[in-house]
Amino acid sequence: MKEIILQRNRLIRIIVAGEHCGFTEDMLKFESVVSLINYYRRNSLLEYNRQLSTELLYPLRKPNLEQTSWVIDGVRSVEHLLCQLRGLHAAHLRLIRHDDQITAELDSLKEELQKKRQAHAAFIASYALFLKQVELLESNKQLLFDESEIAQSNKNKEAQQRRLKSIRYQQQQMIAQIEATERKIRENEALHCSLTPKLSKLHKELGTCQFRLSQLNVSQAAMDKVLQEVSFLADLEQEPLSKILVQLTLRWQPDRYLSLDCTKDSAFKVIRSLMDCNPDNSNGIFLIRPSQSQVGHYALTISNENHIFNCLIEYRDLKHPESSGYAFLNTKLFFSSLVDFVRYYSHCSMKEHNAHLDTKLKIPAFKGTL
């Protein structure tokens, strides 16, 4: 194997012993050379040699270093793309639901505005009517000579003036309410317009992701099964959480943080090597891997305060009698996808899960190939 580092070639010996292989005798953890190469395509060689700060990026038989968006990493990329598909579909459904809520609120606000305008018109008519009555009382007063009649006329005039004052106050209040409602309508219309390109972008990304999966021989039926499950999970998502997630961005694809061939020990080495390379910014370096002790679940390996933590990410399918989705063990905050789990905790501290983890998911462990 030949690796170019800072314009220098390095030859690395691969030791094959029995049914395992590795770079050194104490690192014979791979079942084949192919699995070793696939692993170090996504993990730095730093864990083998601190002078090799790189991954196995380009085989010599492929001198063209420009990869198109369709050049992806075989079987492992299927899992990464399926994870991406889950995240994209959940985000798309969430945004559609958010847009539907905005549209419904717009309809309600416009109906409310119409009623307020009608009420305002009624106040204008009432004010004009009572103003005429005051003017009429003032005119008729000139024809009165009896003191008691004059006193009664003054009393009626004062009552009508109080009514005028009350109507004027209600009219001003209604004007303020109309302006507030019109402002809400403008805000919601602007928000609705801002969601249109986001929905279009997500729709396009969903199509691209499904196309790439089909190129890797994943059937449409298999993809539909994943999409259906995510749809059910999204329907179960708590409204407060949904409102938070729809506001949060995530710039990493799953292959930046999800490793399907990482063990607990190798994850520790990957994170530790990255911590050593970033001593001034070593908190929140993370990866997610399948749990070795809990089949079907995942584990988060993350750094904080010069320590490395392993946290179980529980996965509950739709058959579970309680909540379903992805969550830290013994917590009630369940997410529709691993992508949403990462989305949330890349913005929010994990100290509620673990008092020693007052950090966010800041730096994914891998460079990514998607």
mmCIF file of C-alpha atoms in Angstrom:
data_model
loop_
_atom_site.group_PDB
_atom_site.id
_atom_site.type_symbol
_atom_site.label_atom_id
_atom_site.label_comp_id
_atom_site.label_asym_id
_atom_site.label_seq_id
_atom_site.Cartn_x
_atom_site.Cartn_y
_atom_site.Cartn_z
ATOM 1 C CA MET A 1 0.000 0.000 0.000
ATOM 2 C CA LYS A 2 1.376 3.425 -0.924
ATOM 3 C CA GLU A 3 0.203 6.690 0.681
ATOM 4 C CA ILE A 4 1.458 10.171 -0.343
ATOM 5 C CA ILE A 5 2.047 12.497 2.650
ATOM 6 C CA LEU A 6 3.313 16.042 2.023
ATOM 7 C CA GLN A 7 4.720 15.020 -1.364
ATOM 8 C CA ARG A 8 6.398 11.926 0.146
ATOM 9 C CA ASN A 9 5.503 8.304 -0.476
ATOM 10 C CA ARG A 10 4.977 5.971 2.455
ATOM 11 C CA LEU A 11 4.874 2.204 2.086
ATOM 12 C CA ILE A 12 2.747 0.564 4.767
ATOM 13 C CA ARG A 13 2.988 -3.155 5.322
ATOM 14 C CA ILE A 14 -0.266 -5.064 5.809
ATOM 15 C CA ILE A 15 0.144 -8.092 8.060
ATOM 16 C CA VAL A 16 -2.111 -11.065 7.313
ATOM 17 C CA ALA A 17 -2.295 -13.694 10.064
ATOM 18 C CA GLY A 18 -4.860 -16.458 9.811
ATOM 19 C CA GLU A 19 -8.252 -14.906 9.026
ATOM 20 C CA HIS A 20 -7.339 -11.392 10.169
ATOM 21 C CA CYS A 21 -5.142 -8.566 8.959
ATOM 22 C CA GLY A 22 -3.864 -5.168 10.075
ATOM 23 C CA PHE A 23 -0.892 -2.816 10.043
ATOM 24 C CA THR A 24 0.654 -4.224 13.231
ATOM 25 C CA GLU A 25 0.364 -7.504 15.089
ATOM 26 C CA ASP A 26 -1.683 -5.868 17.864
ATOM 27 C CA MET A 27 -4.104 -4.357 15.315
ATOM 28 C CA LEU A 28 -5.235 -7.521 13.497
ATOM 29 C CA LYS A 29 -8.900 -6.571 13.762
ATOM 30 C CA PHE A 30 -9.937 -6.715 10.093
ATOM 31 C CA GLU A 31 -11.357 -9.795 8.395
ATOM 32 C CA SER A 32 -10.016 -8.817 4.970
ATOM 33 C CA VAL A 33 -7.807 -6.277 3.221
ATOM 34 C CA VAL A 34 -10.945 -4.820 1.627
ATOM 35 C CA SER A 35 -12.504 -4.151 5.043
ATOM 36 C CA LEU A 36 -9.214 -2.568 6.204
ATOM 37 C CA ILE A 37 -9.143 -0.260 3.173
ATOM 38 C CA ASN A 38 -12.817 0.657 3.545
ATOM 39 C CA TYR A 39 -12.246 1.484 7.216
ATOM 40 C CA TYR A 40 -9.263 3.768 6.561
ATOM 41 C CA ARG A 41 -11.032 5.472 3.684
ATOM 42 C CA ARG A 42 -13.161 7.066 6.391
ATOM 43 C CA ASN A 43 -10.857 6.975 9.428
ATOM 44 C CA SER A 44 -7.521 8.721 9.774
ATOM 45 C CA LEU A 45 -4.299 6.708 9.759
ATOM 46 C CA LEU A 46 -3.323 8.706 12.842
ATOM 47 C CA GLU A 47 -4.389 5.821 15.070
ATOM 48 C CA TYR A 48 -1.689 3.743 13.365
ATOM 49 C CA ASN A 49 0.990 6.424 12.950
ATOM 50 C CA ARG A 50 0.774 9.983 14.301
ATOM 51 C CA GLN A 51 2.670 11.268 11.249
ATOM 52 C CA LEU A 52 -0.024 9.994 8.881
ATOM 53 C CA SER A 53 -2.790 12.565 9.231
ATOM 54 C CA THR A 54 -4.825 11.386 6.256
ATOM 55 C CA GLU A 55 -7.278 8.804 5.009
ATOM 56 C CA LEU A 56 -6.911 6.419 2.062
ATOM 57 C CA LEU A 57 -8.489 8.763 -0.446
ATOM 58 C CA TYR A 58 -7.465 7.869 -3.993
ATOM 59 C CA PRO A 59 -6.242 4.511 -5.343
ATOM 60 C CA LEU A 60 -3.346 4.808 -7.801
ATOM 61 C CA ARG A 61 -5.326 3.141 -10.549
ATOM 62 C CA LYS A 62 -7.648 6.171 -10.450
ATOM 63 C CA PRO A 63 -5.459 9.202 -11.210
ATOM 64 C CA ASN A 64 -8.484 11.457 -11.690
ATOM 65 C CA LEU A 65 -9.024 12.985 -8.262
ATOM 66 C CA GLU A 66 -12.296 14.672 -9.136
ATOM 67 C CA GLN A 67 -15.134 12.481 -7.943
ATOM 68 C CA THR A 68 -18.635 13.106 -9.199
ATOM 69 C CA SER A 69 -21.629 13.098 -6.862
ATOM 70 C CA TRP A 70 -22.415 9.566 -8.052
ATOM 71 C CA VAL A 71 -19.089 8.020 -6.968
ATOM 72 C CA ILE A 72 -19.969 6.538 -3.599
ATOM 73 C CA ASP A 73 -18.564 3.997 -1.222
ATOM 74 C CA GLY A 74 -20.322 0.730 -2.058
ATOM 75 C CA VAL A 75 -22.134 -1.261 0.594
ATOM 76 C CA ARG A 76 -21.296 1.125 3.427
ATOM 77 C CA SER A 77 -22.772 4.035 1.506
ATOM 78 C CA VAL A 78 -26.073 2.173 1.249
ATOM 79 C CA GLU A 79 -26.440 2.429 5.014
ATOM 80 C CA HIS A 80 -25.311 6.045 5.020
ATOM 81 C CA LEU A 81 -27.742 6.908 2.236
ATOM 82 C CA LEU A 82 -30.596 5.105 4.000
ATOM 83 C CA CYS A 83 -29.792 7.120 7.111
ATOM 84 C CA GLN A 84 -29.767 10.251 4.964
ATOM 85 C CA LEU A 85 -33.074 9.208 3.385
ATOM 86 C CA ARG A 86 -34.658 8.918 6.827
ATOM 87 C CA GLY A 87 -33.420 12.353 7.821
ATOM 88 C CA LEU A 88 -34.483 14.022 4.579
ATOM 89 C CA HIS A 89 -37.950 12.460 4.653
ATOM 90 C CA ALA A 90 -38.503 13.433 8.297
ATOM 91 C CA ALA A 91 -37.369 17.009 7.586
ATOM 92 C CA HIS A 92 -39.571 17.171 4.468
ATOM 93 C CA LEU A 93 -42.658 15.941 6.328
ATOM 94 C CA ARG A 94 -41.950 18.305 9.208
ATOM 95 C CA LEU A 95 -41.622 21.277 6.870
ATOM 96 C CA ILE A 96 -44.811 20.333 4.992
ATOM 97 C CA ARG A 97 -46.680 20.115 8.299
ATOM 98 C CA HIS A 98 -45.221 23.462 9.368
ATOM 99 C CA ASP A 99 -46.254 25.023 6.056
ATOM 100 C CA ASP A 100 -49.766 23.573 6.406
ATOM 101 C CA GLN A 101 -50.030 25.110 9.877
ATOM 102 C CA ILE A 102 -48.914 28.486 8.542
ATOM 103 C CA THR A 103 -51.451 28.266 5.697
ATOM 104 C CA ALA A 104 -54.237 27.352 8.140
ATOM 105 C CA GLU A 105 -53.231 30.229 10.421
ATOM 106 C CA LEU A 106 -53.197 32.577 7.429
ATOM 107 C CA ASP A 107 -56.735 31.546 6.505
ATOM 108 C CA SER A 108 -57.842 32.076 10.105
ATOM 109 C CA LEU A 109 -56.123 35.468 10.319
ATOM 110 C CA LYS A 110 -57.690 36.653 7.061
ATOM 111 C CA GLU A 111 -61.131 35.604 8.288
ATOM 112 C CA GLU A 112 -60.459 37.362 11.585
ATOM 113 C CA LEU A 113 -59.296 40.490 9.729
ATOM 114 C CA GLN A 114 -62.500 40.567 7.713
ATOM 115 C CA LYS A 115 -64.591 40.435 10.901
ATOM 116 C CA LYS A 116 -62.514 43.169 12.543
ATOM 117 C CA ARG A 117 -62.896 45.408 9.503
ATOM 118 C CA GLN A 118 -66.656 44.878 9.600
ATOM 119 C CA ALA A 119 -66.662 45.729 13.315
ATOM 120 C CA HIS A 120 -64.599 48.845 12.596
ATOM 121 C CA ALA A 121 -67.106 49.913 9.927
ATOM 122 C CA ALA A 122 -69.920 49.386 12.455
ATOM 123 C CA PHE A 123 -68.120 51.599 14.990
ATOM 124 C CA ILE A 124 -67.751 54.329 12.345
ATOM 125 C CA ALA A 125 -71.487 54.164 11.576
ATOM 126 C CA SER A 126 -72.403 54.159 15.291
ATOM 127 C CA TYR A 127 -70.130 57.109 15.989
ATOM 128 C CA ALA A 128 -71.708 59.106 13.152
ATOM 129 C CA LEU A 129 -75.215 58.255 14.440
ATOM 130 C CA PHE A 130 -74.534 59.336 18.034
ATOM 131 C CA LEU A 131 -72.710 62.462 16.814
ATOM 132 C CA LYS A 132 -75.864 63.474 14.919
ATOM 133 C CA GLN A 133 -77.939 62.893 18.040
ATOM 134 C CA VAL A 134 -75.634 65.168 20.047
ATOM 135 C CA GLU A 135 -75.908 67.841 17.360
ATOM 136 C CA LEU A 136 -79.708 67.433 17.329
ATOM 137 C CA LEU A 137 -79.919 67.784 21.123
ATOM 138 C CA GLU A 138 -77.787 70.926 20.944
ATOM 139 C CA SER A 139 -80.039 72.356 18.211
ATOM 140 C CA ASN A 140 -83.285 71.519 20.041
ATOM 141 C CA LYS A 141 -81.934 72.999 23.254
ATOM 142 C CA GLN A 142 -82.297 76.475 21.704
ATOM 143 C CA LEU A 143 -86.065 75.923 21.554
ATOM 144 C CA LEU A 144 -86.423 75.037 25.231
ATOM 145 C CA PHE A 145 -87.383 77.553 27.917
ATOM 146 C CA ASP A 146 -88.374 75.331 30.812
ATOM 147 C CA GLU A 147 -85.455 74.836 33.229
ATOM 148 C CA SER A 148 -86.310 71.178 33.847
ATOM 149 C CA GLU A 149 -86.425 70.453 30.112
ATOM 150 C CA ILE A 150 -83.084 72.218 29.614
ATOM 151 C CA ALA A 151 -81.567 70.188 32.464
ATOM 152 C CA GLN A 152 -82.893 66.953 30.952
ATOM 153 C CA SER A 153 -81.515 67.937 27.532
ATOM 154 C CA ASN A 154 -78.072 68.581 29.055
ATOM 155 C CA LYS A 155 -78.234 65.221 30.837
ATOM 156 C CA ASN A 156 -79.095 63.435 27.577
ATOM 157 C CA LYS A 157 -76.299 65.271 25.775
ATOM 158 C CA GLU A 158 -73.731 64.210 28.404
ATOM 159 C CA ALA A 159 -74.895 60.593 28.108
ATOM 160 C CA GLN A 160 -74.557 60.710 24.328
ATOM 161 C CA GLN A 161 -71.081 62.264 24.636
ATOM 162 C CA ARG A 162 -70.019 59.444 26.970
ATOM 163 C CA ARG A 163 -71.279 56.972 24.381
ATOM 164 C CA LEU A 164 -69.315 58.824 21.705
ATOM 165 C CA LYS A 165 -66.171 58.645 23.839
ATOM 166 C CA SER A 166 -66.678 54.906 24.434
ATOM 167 C CA ILE A 167 -67.253 54.255 20.723
ATOM 168 C CA ARG A 168 -64.170 56.300 19.805
ATOM 169 C CA TYR A 169 -62.056 54.274 22.281
ATOM 170 C CA GLN A 170 -63.384 50.960 20.910
ATOM 171 C CA GLN A 171 -62.774 52.202 17.389
ATOM 172 C CA GLN A 172 -59.145 53.031 18.211
ATOM 173 C CA GLN A 173 -58.698 49.641 19.871
ATOM 174 C CA MET A 174 -60.125 47.944 16.793
ATOM 175 C CA ILE A 175 -57.745 49.894 14.539
ATOM 176 C CA ALA A 176 -54.822 48.662 16.657
ATOM 177 C CA GLN A 177 -56.124 45.072 16.445
ATOM 178 C CA ILE A 178 -56.537 45.364 12.666
ATOM 179 C CA GLU A 179 -52.964 46.635 12.312
ATOM 180 C CA ALA A 180 -51.669 43.796 14.519
ATOM 181 C CA THR A 181 -53.593 41.209 12.495
ATOM 182 C CA GLU A 182 -52.347 42.687 9.214
ATOM 183 C CA ARG A 183 -48.795 42.545 10.596
ATOM 184 C CA LYS A 184 -49.236 38.862 11.533
ATOM 185 C CA ILE A 185 -50.574 38.139 8.050
ATOM 186 C CA ARG A 186 -47.536 39.796 6.434
ATOM 187 C CA GLU A 187 -45.185 37.839 8.710
ATOM 188 C CA ASN A 188 -46.909 34.537 7.948
ATOM 189 C CA GLU A 189 -46.991 35.253 4.217
ATOM 190 C CA ALA A 190 -43.251 36.009 4.305
ATOM 191 C CA LEU A 191 -42.629 32.811 6.266
ATOM 192 C CA HIS A 192 -44.770 30.821 3.831
ATOM 193 C CA CYS A 193 -42.787 32.240 0.898
ATOM 194 C CA SER A 194 -39.485 31.441 2.624
ATOM 195 C CA LEU A 195 -40.513 27.790 3.029
ATOM 196 C CA THR A 196 -41.174 27.281 -0.685
ATOM 197 C CA PRO A 197 -37.492 27.086 -1.765
ATOM 198 C CA LYS A 198 -36.674 24.973 1.309
ATOM 199 C CA LEU A 199 -39.408 22.491 0.404
ATOM 200 C CA SER A 200 -38.207 22.438 -3.196
ATOM 201 C CA LYS A 201 -34.615 21.805 -2.063
ATOM 202 C CA LEU A 202 -35.626 18.962 0.266
ATOM 203 C CA HIS A 203 -37.804 17.414 -2.440
ATOM 204 C CA LYS A 204 -34.863 17.488 -4.864
ATOM 205 C CA GLU A 205 -32.472 16.028 -2.264
ATOM 206 C CA LEU A 206 -34.945 13.234 -1.535
ATOM 207 C CA GLY A 207 -35.111 12.388 -5.220
ATOM 208 C CA THR A 208 -31.318 12.439 -5.525
ATOM 209 C CA CYS A 209 -30.899 10.218 -2.467
ATOM 210 C CA GLN A 210 -33.394 7.664 -3.815
ATOM 211 C CA PHE A 211 -31.708 7.723 -7.214
ATOM 212 C CA ARG A 212 -28.323 7.026 -5.644
ATOM 213 C CA LEU A 213 -29.790 4.166 -3.635
ATOM 214 C CA SER A 214 -31.346 2.720 -6.783
ATOM 215 C CA GLN A 215 -27.900 2.892 -8.412
ATOM 216 C CA LEU A 216 -26.705 0.657 -5.569
ATOM 217 C CA ASN A 217 -29.495 -1.842 -6.316
ATOM 218 C CA VAL A 218 -31.733 -0.861 -3.401
ATOM 219 C CA SER A 219 -35.295 -1.602 -4.514
ATOM 220 C CA GLN A 220 -38.060 0.990 -4.452
ATOM 221 C CA ALA A 221 -40.030 -1.338 -2.178
ATOM 222 C CA ALA A 222 -37.197 -1.257 0.373
ATOM 223 C CA MET A 223 -37.040 2.528 0.189
ATOM 224 C CA ASP A 224 -40.828 2.818 0.508
ATOM 225 C CA LYS A 225 -40.693 0.683 3.652
ATOM 226 C CA VAL A 226 -38.160 3.078 5.189
ATOM 227 C CA LEU A 227 -40.203 6.114 4.139
ATOM 228 C CA GLN A 228 -43.384 4.635 5.598
ATOM 229 C CA GLU A 229 -41.727 3.945 8.941
ATOM 230 C CA VAL A 230 -40.354 7.491 9.099
ATOM 231 C CA SER A 231 -43.814 8.848 8.236
ATOM 232 C CA PHE A 232 -45.328 7.002 11.197
ATOM 233 C CA LEU A 233 -42.539 8.190 13.505
ATOM 234 C CA ALA A 234 -42.954 11.777 12.272
ATOM 235 C CA ASP A 235 -46.680 11.607 13.051
ATOM 236 C CA LEU A 236 -45.791 10.637 16.633
ATOM 237 C CA GLU A 237 -43.328 13.516 17.003
ATOM 238 C CA GLN A 238 -44.236 15.916 19.787
ATOM 239 C CA GLU A 239 -45.315 19.329 18.510
ATOM 240 C CA PRO A 240 -42.877 21.371 20.671
ATOM 241 C CA LEU A 241 -39.966 19.235 19.429
ATOM 242 C CA SER A 242 -41.147 19.518 15.832
ATOM 243 C CA LYS A 243 -41.236 23.328 16.090
ATOM 244 C CA ILE A 244 -37.662 23.317 17.389
ATOM 245 C CA LEU A 245 -36.309 20.915 14.765
ATOM 246 C CA VAL A 246 -37.831 22.814 11.854
ATOM 247 C CA GLN A 247 -35.751 25.841 12.884
ATOM 248 C CA LEU A 248 -32.443 23.969 13.260
ATOM 249 C CA THR A 249 -29.938 23.425 10.461
ATOM 250 C CA LEU A 250 -27.512 20.532 10.005
ATOM 251 C CA ARG A 251 -24.636 20.780 7.543
ATOM 252 C CA TRP A 252 -23.205 17.249 7.993
ATOM 253 C CA GLN A 253 -24.219 14.188 5.995
ATOM 254 C CA PRO A 254 -24.467 10.870 7.917
ATOM 255 C CA ASP A 255 -21.107 9.611 6.631
ATOM 256 C CA ARG A 256 -19.452 12.458 8.550
ATOM 257 C CA TYR A 257 -20.427 10.905 11.874
ATOM 258 C CA LEU A 258 -21.908 7.413 11.347
ATOM 259 C CA SER A 259 -19.458 4.493 11.230
ATOM 260 C CA LEU A 260 -20.878 1.011 10.806
ATOM 261 C CA ASP A 261 -17.563 -0.810 11.218
ATOM 262 C CA CYS A 262 -16.316 1.009 14.320
ATOM 263 C CA THR A 263 -15.915 -0.885 17.590
ATOM 264 C CA LYS A 264 -15.849 0.774 20.995
ATOM 265 C CA ASP A 265 -12.047 0.520 21.084
ATOM 266 C CA SER A 266 -11.489 1.834 17.565
ATOM 267 C CA ALA A 267 -13.969 4.678 18.189
ATOM 268 C CA PHE A 268 -11.967 5.614 21.281
ATOM 269 C CA LYS A 269 -8.765 5.695 19.220
ATOM 270 C CA VAL A 270 -10.346 7.806 16.474
ATOM 271 C CA ILE A 271 -11.706 10.383 18.922
ATOM 272 C CA ARG A 272 -8.496 10.444 20.983
ATOM 273 C CA SER A 273 -6.344 11.023 17.888
ATOM 274 C CA LEU A 274 -8.580 13.918 16.839
ATOM 275 C CA MET A 275 -8.455 15.359 20.356
ATOM 276 C CA ASP A 276 -4.661 15.228 20.236
ATOM 277 C CA CYS A 277 -4.706 17.015 16.875
ATOM 278 C CA ASN A 278 -7.070 19.705 18.233
ATOM 279 C CA PRO A 279 -5.961 20.341 21.836
ATOM 280 C CA ASP A 280 -7.530 23.814 21.888
ATOM 281 C CA ASN A 281 -10.840 22.640 20.442
ATOM 282 C CA SER A 282 -11.234 19.085 21.680
ATOM 283 C CA ASN A 283 -14.763 19.144 23.135
ATOM 284 C CA GLY A 284 -17.674 17.721 21.168
ATOM 285 C CA ILE A 285 -15.705 15.522 18.739
ATOM 286 C CA PHE A 286 -18.028 12.613 18.061
ATOM 287 C CA LEU A 287 -19.073 9.605 16.044
ATOM 288 C CA ILE A 288 -22.040 7.249 16.136
ATOM 289 C CA ARG A 289 -21.588 3.496 15.773
ATOM 290 C CA PRO A 290 -23.635 0.328 16.264
ATOM 291 C CA SER A 291 -23.741 -0.698 19.917
ATOM 292 C CA GLN A 292 -21.728 -3.849 20.628
ATOM 293 C CA SER A 293 -23.606 -4.667 23.830
ATOM 294 C CA GLN A 294 -27.152 -3.792 22.684
ATOM 295 C CA VAL A 295 -27.956 -5.250 19.263
ATOM 296 C CA GLY A 296 -30.133 -2.961 17.160
ATOM 297 C CA HIS A 297 -29.143 0.131 19.119
ATOM 298 C CA TYR A 298 -26.385 2.685 18.568
ATOM 299 C CA ALA A 299 -23.689 4.297 20.678
ATOM 300 C CA LEU A 300 -22.415 7.861 20.688
ATOM 301 C CA THR A 301 -18.689 8.240 21.343
ATOM 302 C CA ILE A 302 -17.877 11.852 22.222
ATOM 303 C CA SER A 303 -15.148 13.922 23.844
ATOM 304 C CA ASN A 304 -15.538 16.486 26.619
ATOM 305 C CA GLU A 305 -13.092 18.011 29.082
ATOM 306 C CA ASN A 306 -10.298 15.661 27.947
ATOM 307 C CA HIS A 307 -12.472 12.587 28.558
ATOM 308 C CA ILE A 308 -14.200 10.267 26.094
ATOM 309 C CA PHE A 309 -17.736 9.122 26.816
ATOM 310 C CA ASN A 310 -19.833 6.328 25.320
ATOM 311 C CA CYS A 311 -23.600 6.853 25.468
ATOM 312 C CA LEU A 312 -26.227 4.355 24.339
ATOM 313 C CA ILE A 313 -28.692 5.614 21.730
ATOM 314 C CA GLU A 314 -31.803 3.499 22.080
ATOM 315 C CA TYR A 315 -33.839 2.637 19.000
ATOM 316 C CA ARG A 316 -37.487 1.661 19.451
ATOM 317 C CA ASP A 317 -39.493 0.484 16.468
ATOM 318 C CA LEU A 318 -43.185 1.155 15.951
ATOM 319 C CA LYS A 319 -44.145 -2.019 17.816
ATOM 320 C CA HIS A 320 -42.952 -0.548 21.103
ATOM 321 C CA PRO A 321 -45.892 0.144 23.455
ATOM 322 C CA GLU A 322 -44.509 3.549 24.441
ATOM 323 C CA SER A 323 -42.434 6.070 22.465
ATOM 324 C CA SER A 324 -40.697 5.118 19.211
ATOM 325 C CA GLY A 325 -37.610 6.409 17.445
ATOM 326 C CA TYR A 326 -34.071 7.287 18.562
ATOM 327 C CA ALA A 327 -33.195 8.616 22.018
ATOM 328 C CA PHE A 328 -30.607 8.530 24.751
ATOM 329 C CA LEU A 329 -31.305 5.626 27.092
ATOM 330 C CA ASN A 330 -33.764 6.481 29.883
ATOM 331 C CA THR A 331 -34.828 9.756 28.301
ATOM 332 C CA LYS A 332 -38.173 10.683 26.771
ATOM 333 C CA LEU A 333 -36.924 12.826 23.898
ATOM 334 C CA PHE A 334 -37.370 10.560 20.852
ATOM 335 C CA PHE A 335 -36.400 11.522 17.307
ATOM 336 C CA SER A 336 -37.706 10.227 13.977
ATOM 337 C CA SER A 337 -34.186 9.615 12.649
ATOM 338 C CA LEU A 338 -30.541 9.580 13.695
ATOM 339 C CA VAL A 339 -30.139 12.688 11.542
ATOM 340 C CA ASP A 340 -32.646 14.534 13.733
ATOM 341 C CA PHE A 341 -30.911 13.231 16.853
ATOM 342 C CA VAL A 342 -27.666 14.800 15.576
ATOM 343 C CA ARG A 343 -29.511 17.915 14.369
ATOM 344 C CA TYR A 344 -30.928 18.561 17.841
ATOM 345 C CA TYR A 345 -27.823 17.840 19.901
ATOM 346 C CA SER A 346 -25.589 19.819 17.547
ATOM 347 C CA HIS A 347 -27.488 22.870 18.838
ATOM 348 C CA CYS A 348 -28.421 21.763 22.379
ATOM 349 C CA SER A 349 -26.240 20.618 25.265
ATOM 350 C CA MET A 350 -26.387 16.995 26.414
ATOM 351 C CA LYS A 351 -26.037 17.862 30.109
ATOM 352 C CA GLU A 352 -29.653 16.833 30.787
ATOM 353 C CA HIS A 353 -28.688 13.337 29.685
ATOM 354 C CA ASN A 354 -25.342 13.340 31.480
ATOM 355 C CA ALA A 355 -24.144 16.039 33.875
ATOM 356 C CA HIS A 356 -20.576 15.473 32.643
ATOM 357 C CA LEU A 357 -21.581 16.156 29.024
ATOM 358 C CA ASP A 358 -22.177 19.893 29.019
ATOM 359 C CA THR A 359 -21.303 20.093 25.338
ATOM 360 C CA LYS A 360 -22.912 19.854 21.919
ATOM 361 C CA LEU A 361 -22.089 17.662 18.929
ATOM 362 C CA LYS A 362 -19.501 19.988 17.418
ATOM 363 C CA ILE A 363 -16.997 18.121 15.252
ATOM 364 C CA PRO A 364 -17.859 14.916 13.359
ATOM 365 C CA ALA A 365 -15.013 12.416 13.264
ATOM 366 C CA PHE A 366 -14.926 11.789 9.507
ATOM 367 C CA LYS A 367 -14.454 13.802 6.347
ATOM 368 C CA GLY A 368 -17.230 11.988 4.516
ATOM 369 C CA THR A 369 -17.625 10.676 0.983
ATOM 370 C CA LEU A 370 -21.277 11.410 0.116
#
